[in-house]
Tab-separated table of C-alpha atoms and ligand atoms in Angstrom:
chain	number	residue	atom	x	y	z
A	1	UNK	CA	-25.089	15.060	12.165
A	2	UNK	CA	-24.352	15.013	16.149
A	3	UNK	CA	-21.472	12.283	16.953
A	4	UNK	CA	-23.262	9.655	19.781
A	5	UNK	CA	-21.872	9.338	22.509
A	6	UNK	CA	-20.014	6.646	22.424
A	7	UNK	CA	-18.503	7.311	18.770
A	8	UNK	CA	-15.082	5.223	18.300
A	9	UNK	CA	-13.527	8.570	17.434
A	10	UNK	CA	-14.534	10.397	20.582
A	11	UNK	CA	-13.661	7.371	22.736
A	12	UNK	CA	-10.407	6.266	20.768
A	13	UNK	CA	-9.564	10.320	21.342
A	14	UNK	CA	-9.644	10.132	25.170
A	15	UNK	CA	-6.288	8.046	24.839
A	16	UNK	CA	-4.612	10.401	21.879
A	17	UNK	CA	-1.915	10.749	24.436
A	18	UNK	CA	-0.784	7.839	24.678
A	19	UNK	CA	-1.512	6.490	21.283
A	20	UNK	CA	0.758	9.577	19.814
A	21	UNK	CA	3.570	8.699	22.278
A	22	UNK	CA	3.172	4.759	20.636
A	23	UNK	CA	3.068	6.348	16.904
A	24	UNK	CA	5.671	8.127	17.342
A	25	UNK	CA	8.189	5.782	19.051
A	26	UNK	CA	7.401	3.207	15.782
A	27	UNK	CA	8.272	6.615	13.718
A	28	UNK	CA	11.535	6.885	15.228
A	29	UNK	CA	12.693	3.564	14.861
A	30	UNK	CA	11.505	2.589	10.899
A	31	UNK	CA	11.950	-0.944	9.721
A	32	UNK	CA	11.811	-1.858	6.258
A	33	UNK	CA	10.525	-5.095	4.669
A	34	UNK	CA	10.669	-8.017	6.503
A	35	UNK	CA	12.553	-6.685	9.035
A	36	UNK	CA	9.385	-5.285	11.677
A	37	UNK	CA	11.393	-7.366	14.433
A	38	UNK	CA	10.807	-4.490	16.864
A	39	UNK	CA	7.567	-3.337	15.575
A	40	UNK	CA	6.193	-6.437	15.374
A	41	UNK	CA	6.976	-7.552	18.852
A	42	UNK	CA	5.654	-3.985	19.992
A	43	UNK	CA	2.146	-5.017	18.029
A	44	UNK	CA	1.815	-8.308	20.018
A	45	UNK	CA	2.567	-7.219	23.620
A	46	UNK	CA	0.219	-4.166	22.898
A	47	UNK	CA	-2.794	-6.674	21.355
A	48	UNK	CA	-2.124	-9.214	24.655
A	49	UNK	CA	-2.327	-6.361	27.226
A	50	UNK	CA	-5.376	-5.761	25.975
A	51	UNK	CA	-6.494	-9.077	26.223
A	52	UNK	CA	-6.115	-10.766	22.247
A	53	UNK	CA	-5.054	-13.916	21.321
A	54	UNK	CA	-1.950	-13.366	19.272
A	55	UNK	CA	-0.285	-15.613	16.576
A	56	UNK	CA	3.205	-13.919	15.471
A	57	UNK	CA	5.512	-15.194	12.541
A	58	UNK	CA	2.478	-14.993	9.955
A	59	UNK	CA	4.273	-14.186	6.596
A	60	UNK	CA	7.648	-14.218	8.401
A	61	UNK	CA	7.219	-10.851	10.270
A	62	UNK	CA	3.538	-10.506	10.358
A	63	UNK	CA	1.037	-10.561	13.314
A	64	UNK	CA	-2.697	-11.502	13.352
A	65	UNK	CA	-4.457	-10.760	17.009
A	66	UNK	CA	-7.704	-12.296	17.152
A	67	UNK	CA	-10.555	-11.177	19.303
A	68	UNK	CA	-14.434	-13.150	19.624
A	69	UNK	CA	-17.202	-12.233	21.448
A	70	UNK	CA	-20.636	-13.332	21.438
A	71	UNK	CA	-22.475	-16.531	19.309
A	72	UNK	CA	-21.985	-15.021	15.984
A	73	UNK	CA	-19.741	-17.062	13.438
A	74	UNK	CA	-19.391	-14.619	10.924
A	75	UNK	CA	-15.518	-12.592	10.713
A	76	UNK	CA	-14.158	-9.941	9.815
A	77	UNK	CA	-10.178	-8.980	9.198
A	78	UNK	CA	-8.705	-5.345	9.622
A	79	UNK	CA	-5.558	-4.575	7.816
A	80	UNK	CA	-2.954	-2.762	8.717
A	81	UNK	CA	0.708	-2.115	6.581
A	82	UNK	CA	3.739	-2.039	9.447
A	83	UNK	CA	7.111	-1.667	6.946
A	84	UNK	CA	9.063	1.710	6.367
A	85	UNK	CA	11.091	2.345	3.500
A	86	UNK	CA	14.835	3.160	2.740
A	87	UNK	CA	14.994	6.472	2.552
A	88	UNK	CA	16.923	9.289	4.127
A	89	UNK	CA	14.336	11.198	6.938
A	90	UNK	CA	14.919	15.413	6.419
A	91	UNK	CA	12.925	16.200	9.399
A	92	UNK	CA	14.779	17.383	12.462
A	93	UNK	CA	11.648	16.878	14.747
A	94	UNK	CA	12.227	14.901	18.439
A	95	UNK	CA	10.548	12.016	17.007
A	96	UNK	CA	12.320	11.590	13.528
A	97	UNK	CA	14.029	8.303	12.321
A	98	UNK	CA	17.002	7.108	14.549
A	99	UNK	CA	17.933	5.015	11.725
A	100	UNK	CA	20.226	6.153	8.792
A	101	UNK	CA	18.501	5.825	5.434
A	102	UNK	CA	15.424	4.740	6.851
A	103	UNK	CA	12.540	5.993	7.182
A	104	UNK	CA	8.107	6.285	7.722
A	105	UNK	CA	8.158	7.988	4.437
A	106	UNK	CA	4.438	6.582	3.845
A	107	UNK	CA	2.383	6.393	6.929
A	108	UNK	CA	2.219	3.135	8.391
A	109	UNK	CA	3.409	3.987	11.490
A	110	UNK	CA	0.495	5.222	12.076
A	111	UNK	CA	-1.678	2.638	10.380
A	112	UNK	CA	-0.327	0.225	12.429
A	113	UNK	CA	-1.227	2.641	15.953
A	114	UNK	CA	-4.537	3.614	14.385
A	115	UNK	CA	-5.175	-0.739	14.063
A	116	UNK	CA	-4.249	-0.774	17.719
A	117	UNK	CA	-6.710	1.592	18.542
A	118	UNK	CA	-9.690	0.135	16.957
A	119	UNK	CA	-8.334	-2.998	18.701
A	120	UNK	CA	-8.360	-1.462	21.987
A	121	UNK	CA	-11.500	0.382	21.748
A	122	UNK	CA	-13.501	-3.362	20.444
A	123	UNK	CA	-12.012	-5.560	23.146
A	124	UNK	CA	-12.924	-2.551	25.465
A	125	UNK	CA	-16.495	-2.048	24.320
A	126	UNK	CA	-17.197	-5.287	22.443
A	127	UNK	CA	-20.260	-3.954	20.854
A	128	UNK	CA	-20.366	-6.849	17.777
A	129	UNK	CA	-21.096	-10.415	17.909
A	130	UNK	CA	-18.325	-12.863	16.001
A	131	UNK	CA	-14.693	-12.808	15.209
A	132	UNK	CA	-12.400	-9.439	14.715
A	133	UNK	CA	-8.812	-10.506	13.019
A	134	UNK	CA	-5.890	-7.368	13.330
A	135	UNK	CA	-3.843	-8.458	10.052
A	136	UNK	CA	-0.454	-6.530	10.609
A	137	UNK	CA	1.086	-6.790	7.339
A	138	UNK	CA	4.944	-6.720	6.805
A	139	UNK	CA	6.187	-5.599	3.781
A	140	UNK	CA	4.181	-3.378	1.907
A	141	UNK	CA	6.500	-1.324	-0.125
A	142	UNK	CA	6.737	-3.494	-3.419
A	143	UNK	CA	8.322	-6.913	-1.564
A	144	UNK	CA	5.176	-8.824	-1.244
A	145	UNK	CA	4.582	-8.718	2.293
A	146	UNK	CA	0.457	-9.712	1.897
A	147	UNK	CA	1.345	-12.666	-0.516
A	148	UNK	CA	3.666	-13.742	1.771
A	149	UNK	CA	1.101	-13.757	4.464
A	150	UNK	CA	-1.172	-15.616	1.770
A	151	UNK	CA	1.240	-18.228	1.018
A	152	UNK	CA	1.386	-19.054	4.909
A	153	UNK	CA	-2.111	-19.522	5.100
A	154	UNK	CA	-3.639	-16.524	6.303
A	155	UNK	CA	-7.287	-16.842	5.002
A	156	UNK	CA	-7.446	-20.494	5.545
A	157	UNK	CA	-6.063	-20.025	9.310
A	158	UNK	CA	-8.099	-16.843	10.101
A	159	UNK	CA	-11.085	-17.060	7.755
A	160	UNK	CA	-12.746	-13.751	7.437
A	161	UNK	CA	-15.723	-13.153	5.700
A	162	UNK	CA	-14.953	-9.651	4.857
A	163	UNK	CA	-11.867	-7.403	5.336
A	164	UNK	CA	-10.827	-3.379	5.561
A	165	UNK	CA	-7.770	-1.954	4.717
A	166	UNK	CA	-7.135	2.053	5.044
A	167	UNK	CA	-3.864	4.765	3.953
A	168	UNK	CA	-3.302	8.248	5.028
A	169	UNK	CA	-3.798	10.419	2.505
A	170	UNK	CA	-2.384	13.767	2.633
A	171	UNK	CA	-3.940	16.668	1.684
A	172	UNK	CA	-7.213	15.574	2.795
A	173	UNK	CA	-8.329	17.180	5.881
A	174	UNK	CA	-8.366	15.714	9.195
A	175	UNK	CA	-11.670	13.901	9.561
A	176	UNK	CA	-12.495	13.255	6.134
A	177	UNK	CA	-12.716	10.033	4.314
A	178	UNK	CA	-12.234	8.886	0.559
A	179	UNK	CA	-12.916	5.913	-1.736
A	180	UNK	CA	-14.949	4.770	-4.810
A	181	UNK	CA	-16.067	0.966	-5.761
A	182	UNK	CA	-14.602	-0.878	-8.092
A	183	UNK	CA	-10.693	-0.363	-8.885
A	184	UNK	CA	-9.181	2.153	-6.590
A	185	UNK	CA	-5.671	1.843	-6.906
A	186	UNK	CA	-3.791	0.736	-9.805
A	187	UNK	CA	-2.288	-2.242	-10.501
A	188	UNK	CA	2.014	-2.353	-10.740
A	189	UNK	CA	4.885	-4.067	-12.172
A	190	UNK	CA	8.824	-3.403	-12.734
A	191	UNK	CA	10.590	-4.224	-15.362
A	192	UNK	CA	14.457	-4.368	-16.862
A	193	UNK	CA	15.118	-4.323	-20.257
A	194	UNK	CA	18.915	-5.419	-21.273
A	195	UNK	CA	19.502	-4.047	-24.919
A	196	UNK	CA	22.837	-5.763	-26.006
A	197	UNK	CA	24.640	-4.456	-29.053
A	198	UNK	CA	27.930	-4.965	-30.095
A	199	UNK	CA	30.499	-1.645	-28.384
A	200	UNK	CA	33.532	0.218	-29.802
A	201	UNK	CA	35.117	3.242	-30.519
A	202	UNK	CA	32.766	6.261	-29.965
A	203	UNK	CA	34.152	8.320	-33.214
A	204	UNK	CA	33.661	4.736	-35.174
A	205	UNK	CA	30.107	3.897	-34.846
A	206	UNK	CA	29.907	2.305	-38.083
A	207	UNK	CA	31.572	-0.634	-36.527
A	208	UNK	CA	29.386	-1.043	-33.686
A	209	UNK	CA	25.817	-1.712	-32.683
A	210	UNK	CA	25.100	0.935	-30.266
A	211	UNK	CA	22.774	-0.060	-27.911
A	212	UNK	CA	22.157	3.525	-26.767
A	213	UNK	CA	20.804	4.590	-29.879
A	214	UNK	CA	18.650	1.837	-29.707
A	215	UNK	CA	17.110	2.256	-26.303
A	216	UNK	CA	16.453	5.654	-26.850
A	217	UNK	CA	14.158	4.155	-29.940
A	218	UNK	CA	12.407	1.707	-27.287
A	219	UNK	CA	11.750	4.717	-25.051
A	220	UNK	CA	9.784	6.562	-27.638
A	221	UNK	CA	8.040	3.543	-29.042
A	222	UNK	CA	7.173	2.454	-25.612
A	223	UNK	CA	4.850	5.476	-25.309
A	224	UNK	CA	2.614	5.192	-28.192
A	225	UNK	CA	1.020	2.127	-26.384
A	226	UNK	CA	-0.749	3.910	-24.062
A	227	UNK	CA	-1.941	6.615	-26.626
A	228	UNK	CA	-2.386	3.739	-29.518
A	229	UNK	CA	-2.471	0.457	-28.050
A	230	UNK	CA	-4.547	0.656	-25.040
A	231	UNK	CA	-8.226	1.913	-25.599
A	232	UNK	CA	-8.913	5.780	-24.615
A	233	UNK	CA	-11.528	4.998	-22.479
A	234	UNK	CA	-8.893	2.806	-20.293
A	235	UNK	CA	-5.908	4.009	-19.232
A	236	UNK	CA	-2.296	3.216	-18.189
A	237	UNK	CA	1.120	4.136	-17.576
A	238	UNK	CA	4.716	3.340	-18.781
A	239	UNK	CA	6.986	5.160	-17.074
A	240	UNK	CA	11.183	4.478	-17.942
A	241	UNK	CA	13.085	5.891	-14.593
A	242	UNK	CA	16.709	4.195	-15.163
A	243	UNK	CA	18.745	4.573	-18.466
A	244	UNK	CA	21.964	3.017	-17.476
A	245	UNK	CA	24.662	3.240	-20.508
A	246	UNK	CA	28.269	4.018	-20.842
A	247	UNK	CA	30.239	5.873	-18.574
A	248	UNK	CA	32.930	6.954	-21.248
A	249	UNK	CA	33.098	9.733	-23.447
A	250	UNK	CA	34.364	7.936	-26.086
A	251	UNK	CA	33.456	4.542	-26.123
A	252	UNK	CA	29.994	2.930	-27.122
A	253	UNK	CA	29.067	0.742	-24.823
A	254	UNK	CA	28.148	-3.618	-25.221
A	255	UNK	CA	25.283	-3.250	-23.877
A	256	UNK	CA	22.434	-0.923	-21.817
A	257	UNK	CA	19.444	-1.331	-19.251
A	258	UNK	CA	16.454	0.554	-19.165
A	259	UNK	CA	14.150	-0.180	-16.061
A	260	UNK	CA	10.889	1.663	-14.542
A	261	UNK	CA	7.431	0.549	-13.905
A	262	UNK	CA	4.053	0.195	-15.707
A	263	UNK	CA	0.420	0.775	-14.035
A	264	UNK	CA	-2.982	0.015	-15.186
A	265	UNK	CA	-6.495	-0.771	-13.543
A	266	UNK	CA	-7.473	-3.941	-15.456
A	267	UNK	CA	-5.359	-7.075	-15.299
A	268	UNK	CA	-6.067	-7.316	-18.907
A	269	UNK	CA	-4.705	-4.671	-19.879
A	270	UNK	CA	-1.379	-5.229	-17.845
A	271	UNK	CA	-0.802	-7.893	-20.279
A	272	UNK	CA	-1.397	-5.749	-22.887
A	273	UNK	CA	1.186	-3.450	-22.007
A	274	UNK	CA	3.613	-6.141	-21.459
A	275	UNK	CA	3.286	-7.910	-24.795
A	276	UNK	CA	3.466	-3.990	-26.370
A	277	UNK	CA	6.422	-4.020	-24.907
A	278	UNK	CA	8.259	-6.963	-25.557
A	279	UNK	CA	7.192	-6.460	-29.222
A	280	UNK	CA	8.448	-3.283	-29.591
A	281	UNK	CA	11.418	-3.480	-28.046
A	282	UNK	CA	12.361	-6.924	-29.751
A	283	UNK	CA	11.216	-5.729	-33.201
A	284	UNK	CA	13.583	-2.137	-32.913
A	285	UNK	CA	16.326	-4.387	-31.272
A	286	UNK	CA	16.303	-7.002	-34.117
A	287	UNK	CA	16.033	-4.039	-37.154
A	288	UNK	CA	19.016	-2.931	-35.714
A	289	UNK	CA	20.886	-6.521	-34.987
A	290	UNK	CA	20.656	-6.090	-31.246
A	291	UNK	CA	18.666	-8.623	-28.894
A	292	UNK	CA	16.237	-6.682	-26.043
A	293	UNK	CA	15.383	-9.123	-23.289
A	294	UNK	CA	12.588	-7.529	-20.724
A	295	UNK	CA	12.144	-8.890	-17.427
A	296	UNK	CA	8.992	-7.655	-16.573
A	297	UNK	CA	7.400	-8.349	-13.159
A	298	UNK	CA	3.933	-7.910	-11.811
A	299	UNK	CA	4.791	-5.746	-7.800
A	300	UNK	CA	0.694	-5.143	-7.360
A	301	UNK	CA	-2.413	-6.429	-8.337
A	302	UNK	CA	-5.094	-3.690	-9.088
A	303	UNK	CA	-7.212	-2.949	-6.280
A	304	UNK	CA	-10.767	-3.238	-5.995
A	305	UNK	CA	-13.445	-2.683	-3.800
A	306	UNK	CA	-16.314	-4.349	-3.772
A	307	UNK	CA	-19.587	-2.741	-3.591
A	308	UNK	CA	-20.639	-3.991	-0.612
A	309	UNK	CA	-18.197	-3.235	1.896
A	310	UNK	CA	-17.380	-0.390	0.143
A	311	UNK	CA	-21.083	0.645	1.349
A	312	UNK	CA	-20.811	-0.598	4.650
A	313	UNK	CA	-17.462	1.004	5.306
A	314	UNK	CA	-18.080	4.754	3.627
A	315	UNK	CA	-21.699	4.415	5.987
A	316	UNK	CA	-19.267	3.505	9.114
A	317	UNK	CA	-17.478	6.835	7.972
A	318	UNK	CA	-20.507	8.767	7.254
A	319	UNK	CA	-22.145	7.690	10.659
A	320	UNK	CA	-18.859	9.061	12.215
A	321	UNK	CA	-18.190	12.471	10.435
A	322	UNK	CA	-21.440	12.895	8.423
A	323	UNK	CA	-21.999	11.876	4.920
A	324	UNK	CA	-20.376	15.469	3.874
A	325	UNK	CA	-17.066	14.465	4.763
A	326	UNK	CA	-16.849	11.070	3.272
A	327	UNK	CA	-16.553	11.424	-0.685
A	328	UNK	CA	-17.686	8.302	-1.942
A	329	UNK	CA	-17.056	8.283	-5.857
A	330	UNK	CA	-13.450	9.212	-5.411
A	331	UNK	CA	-11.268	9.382	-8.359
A	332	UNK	CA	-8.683	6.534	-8.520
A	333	UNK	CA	-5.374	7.121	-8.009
A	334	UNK	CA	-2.322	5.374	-9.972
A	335	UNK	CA	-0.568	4.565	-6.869
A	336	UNK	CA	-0.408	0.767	-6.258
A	337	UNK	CA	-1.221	-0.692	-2.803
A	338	UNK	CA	-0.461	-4.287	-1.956
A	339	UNK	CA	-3.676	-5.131	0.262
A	340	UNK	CA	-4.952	-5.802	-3.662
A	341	UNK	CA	-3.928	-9.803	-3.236
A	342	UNK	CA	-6.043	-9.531	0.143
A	343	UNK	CA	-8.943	-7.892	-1.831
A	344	UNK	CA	-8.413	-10.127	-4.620
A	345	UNK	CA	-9.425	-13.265	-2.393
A	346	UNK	CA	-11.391	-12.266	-0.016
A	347	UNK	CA	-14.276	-9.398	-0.381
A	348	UNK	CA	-13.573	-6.207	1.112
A	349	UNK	CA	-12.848	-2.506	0.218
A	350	UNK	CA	-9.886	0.395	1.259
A	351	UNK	CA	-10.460	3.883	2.424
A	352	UNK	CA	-8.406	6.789	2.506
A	353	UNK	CA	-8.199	9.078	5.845
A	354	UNK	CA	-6.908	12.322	5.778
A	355	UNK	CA	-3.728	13.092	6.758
A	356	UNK	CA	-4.506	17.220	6.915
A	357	UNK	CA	-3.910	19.687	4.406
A	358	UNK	CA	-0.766	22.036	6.340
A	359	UNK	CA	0.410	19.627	8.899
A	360	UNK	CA	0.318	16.552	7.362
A	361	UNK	CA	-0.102	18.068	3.760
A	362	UNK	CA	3.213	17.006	3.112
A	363	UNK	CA	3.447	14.088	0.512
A	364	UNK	CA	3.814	10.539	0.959
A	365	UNK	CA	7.566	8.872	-0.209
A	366	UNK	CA	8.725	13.025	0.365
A	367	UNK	CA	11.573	13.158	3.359
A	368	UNK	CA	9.483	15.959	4.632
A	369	UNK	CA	6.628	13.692	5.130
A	370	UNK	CA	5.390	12.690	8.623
A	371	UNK	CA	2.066	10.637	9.600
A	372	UNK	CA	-0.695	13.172	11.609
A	373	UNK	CA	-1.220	11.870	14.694
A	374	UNK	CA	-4.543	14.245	14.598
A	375	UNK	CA	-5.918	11.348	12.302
A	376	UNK	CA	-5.070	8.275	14.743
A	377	UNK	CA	-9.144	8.823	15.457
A	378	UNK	CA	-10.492	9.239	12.609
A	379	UNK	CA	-8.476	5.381	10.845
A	380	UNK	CA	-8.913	3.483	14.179
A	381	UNK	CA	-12.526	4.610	14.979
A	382	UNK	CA	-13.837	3.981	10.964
A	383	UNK	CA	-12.007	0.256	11.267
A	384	UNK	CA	-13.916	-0.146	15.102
A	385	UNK	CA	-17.335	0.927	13.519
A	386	UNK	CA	-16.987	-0.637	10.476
A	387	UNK	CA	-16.626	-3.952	12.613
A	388	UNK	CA	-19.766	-2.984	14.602
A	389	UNK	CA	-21.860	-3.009	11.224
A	390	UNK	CA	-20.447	-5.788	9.933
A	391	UNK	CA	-20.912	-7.812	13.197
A	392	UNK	CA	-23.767	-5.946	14.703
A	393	UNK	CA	-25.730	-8.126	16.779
A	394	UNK	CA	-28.450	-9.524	16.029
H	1	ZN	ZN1	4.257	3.921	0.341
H	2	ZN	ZN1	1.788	3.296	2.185
């Protein structure tokens, strides 16, 4: 397949330069949830030079630029994820985080510069008829940034008929694109468990309920539900990161918390898992005259694309780097993704981009990990074509 001359990717790659040098400023100056003050404002003065109405303050940090051209009334939003998390950076590379114990450990950096491209290139080129809305989405790592946006009335002030949504994803070459209908990404939850026994004197245990006896119990039990309670053709995890107990040698302690997360594609069987759990741990925690009270709570909603615009998005790819390099029945991952409560109200579909397999192989959430700006292309110029599908005119 021979790229036309005006492809998004070719065009959006005549101002690499400069997009690299605006990736890589947001990479050294990471903001976590809620707190894209400076990345924000960077998105909206970027999105009015270019000539886009802009409406900051959307979900407390969030911006939504909005660009029209032609008769058409039909919309379409583009998604982009803007937050960084708290983590310590290990790179020592010019452009690494300038903040302590922050850091673009997952990419969205670049998301956000590879949404300004597409921007650029459509108000440039305007090849669609109707209404393009850039959704710049605070928040993304497990705090709720696209509810938040929800709750203030994004669909209802920007109504879009269809929206797009994209990651990095590393070890995928450069110029290759990945997705599947249906659910993609898993859905997520935290939860806390507080077992509360009755403490004492570590060489007396027959005078205590020992609460770390009984979490240990919970822990196993926990894992038959996956392998007994949910059905073999679905699938799920539970996952328990945080024992915290005692800190004595010799002392048995009141009471302990176990905490970690659960995943699963169906809503359905999210609940499932829940009530599993509750039951179990209850039931163990009674038998031994302890009381287990879980605080479970729902992070992610799975997310799924919908045939349609999963289509008309993985053509926009294909027309862009030939249908060999767009893998269209991709396996789902277990990895949650918030743009699910987006998806979940309005119909649209999420793609994956390579990130590279050397450079950029590096994975996401590692302190090693850095966005490749080799991709800034390849995410802004499928979100630009996608639009010029979805819009084309008539
Ligand atoms: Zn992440
Ligand atoms: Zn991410």
């Amino acid at each position: 397949m021979t790229h036309p001359a005006t492809s998004p990717v070719d065009h959006i790659r005549t101002w690499l330069p400069e997009l690299t040098a605006w990736r890589r400023d947001f990479h050294a100056h990471p903001e976590t949830g809620f707190e894209e003050h400076r990345t924000a404002g960077l998105i909206a003065e970027r999105l009015r030079a270019m000539g886009i109405e802009v409406t900051t303050g959307i979900g407390r940090t969030g911006v939504v630029g909005t660009l029209r051209h032609g008769p058409g009334n039909r919309a379409v939003g583009l998604r982009a994820d803007m937050d960084a998390l708290d983590m310590a950076e290990a790179n020592g590379f010019a452009h690494a985080s300038t903040i302590p114990g922050k850091m673009h450990g997952c990419g969205h950096d670049g998301h956000s510069t590879m949404l300004l491209a597409a921007a650029r290139y459509l108000a440039e080129t305007k090849r669609f008829d109707g209404t393009v809305h850039f959704i710049f989405q605070p928040a993304e790592e497990g705090q709720g940034g696209a509810r938040a946006m929800l709750a203030d009335g994004l669909f209802e002030r920007f109504p879009c008929d269809a929206i797009y949504g994209l990651h990095n994803r590393p070890g995928m070459r450069v110029g290759q694109f990945g997705l599947c209908a249906g659910p993609m990404m898993a859905g997520a939850a935290f939860f806390d468990l507080t077992i509360q026994g009755r403490g004492g004197h570590g060489a007396r245990p027959e005078s205590t309920i020992d609460p770390v006896v009984i979490g240990a119990q919970i822990i196993g039990a926990w894992q038959t539900i996956i392998a007994r309670s949910v059905a073999p053709a679905d699938t799920g995890v539970v996952t328990t990161t945080g024992f915290e107990a005692g800190s004595a040698y010799n002392v048995i302690p009141d009471r302990v918390v176990l905490r970690g997360t659960v995943r699963a594609f169906r809503a359905e069987t999210m609940r499932l898992i829940e009530t599993r759990m509750r039951e179990l741990a209850s039931g163990i925690a009674t038998g031994f005259g302890a009381t287990a009270t879980l605080d479970f709570r729902e992070i992610a909603a799975p997310l799924v694309n919908q045939p349609t615009q999963t289509d008309l998005i993985a053509d926009a790819a294909a027309g862009l780097v030939g249908e060999a390099h767009v893998d269209r029945r991709r396996v789902p991952a277990m990895g949650s993704e918030d743009f699910a409560y987006m998806l979940a109200e309005r119909p649209g579909a999420y793609i994956l981009v390579g990130n590279g397999e050397g450079e950029g192989g590096c994975e996401v959430h590692n302190p090693g990990y850095d966005f490749n700006d080799a991709a800034i292309p390849y995410g802004g110029g499928v979100l630009a074509a996608t639009v010029e599908r979805d819009l084309a005119p008539r």
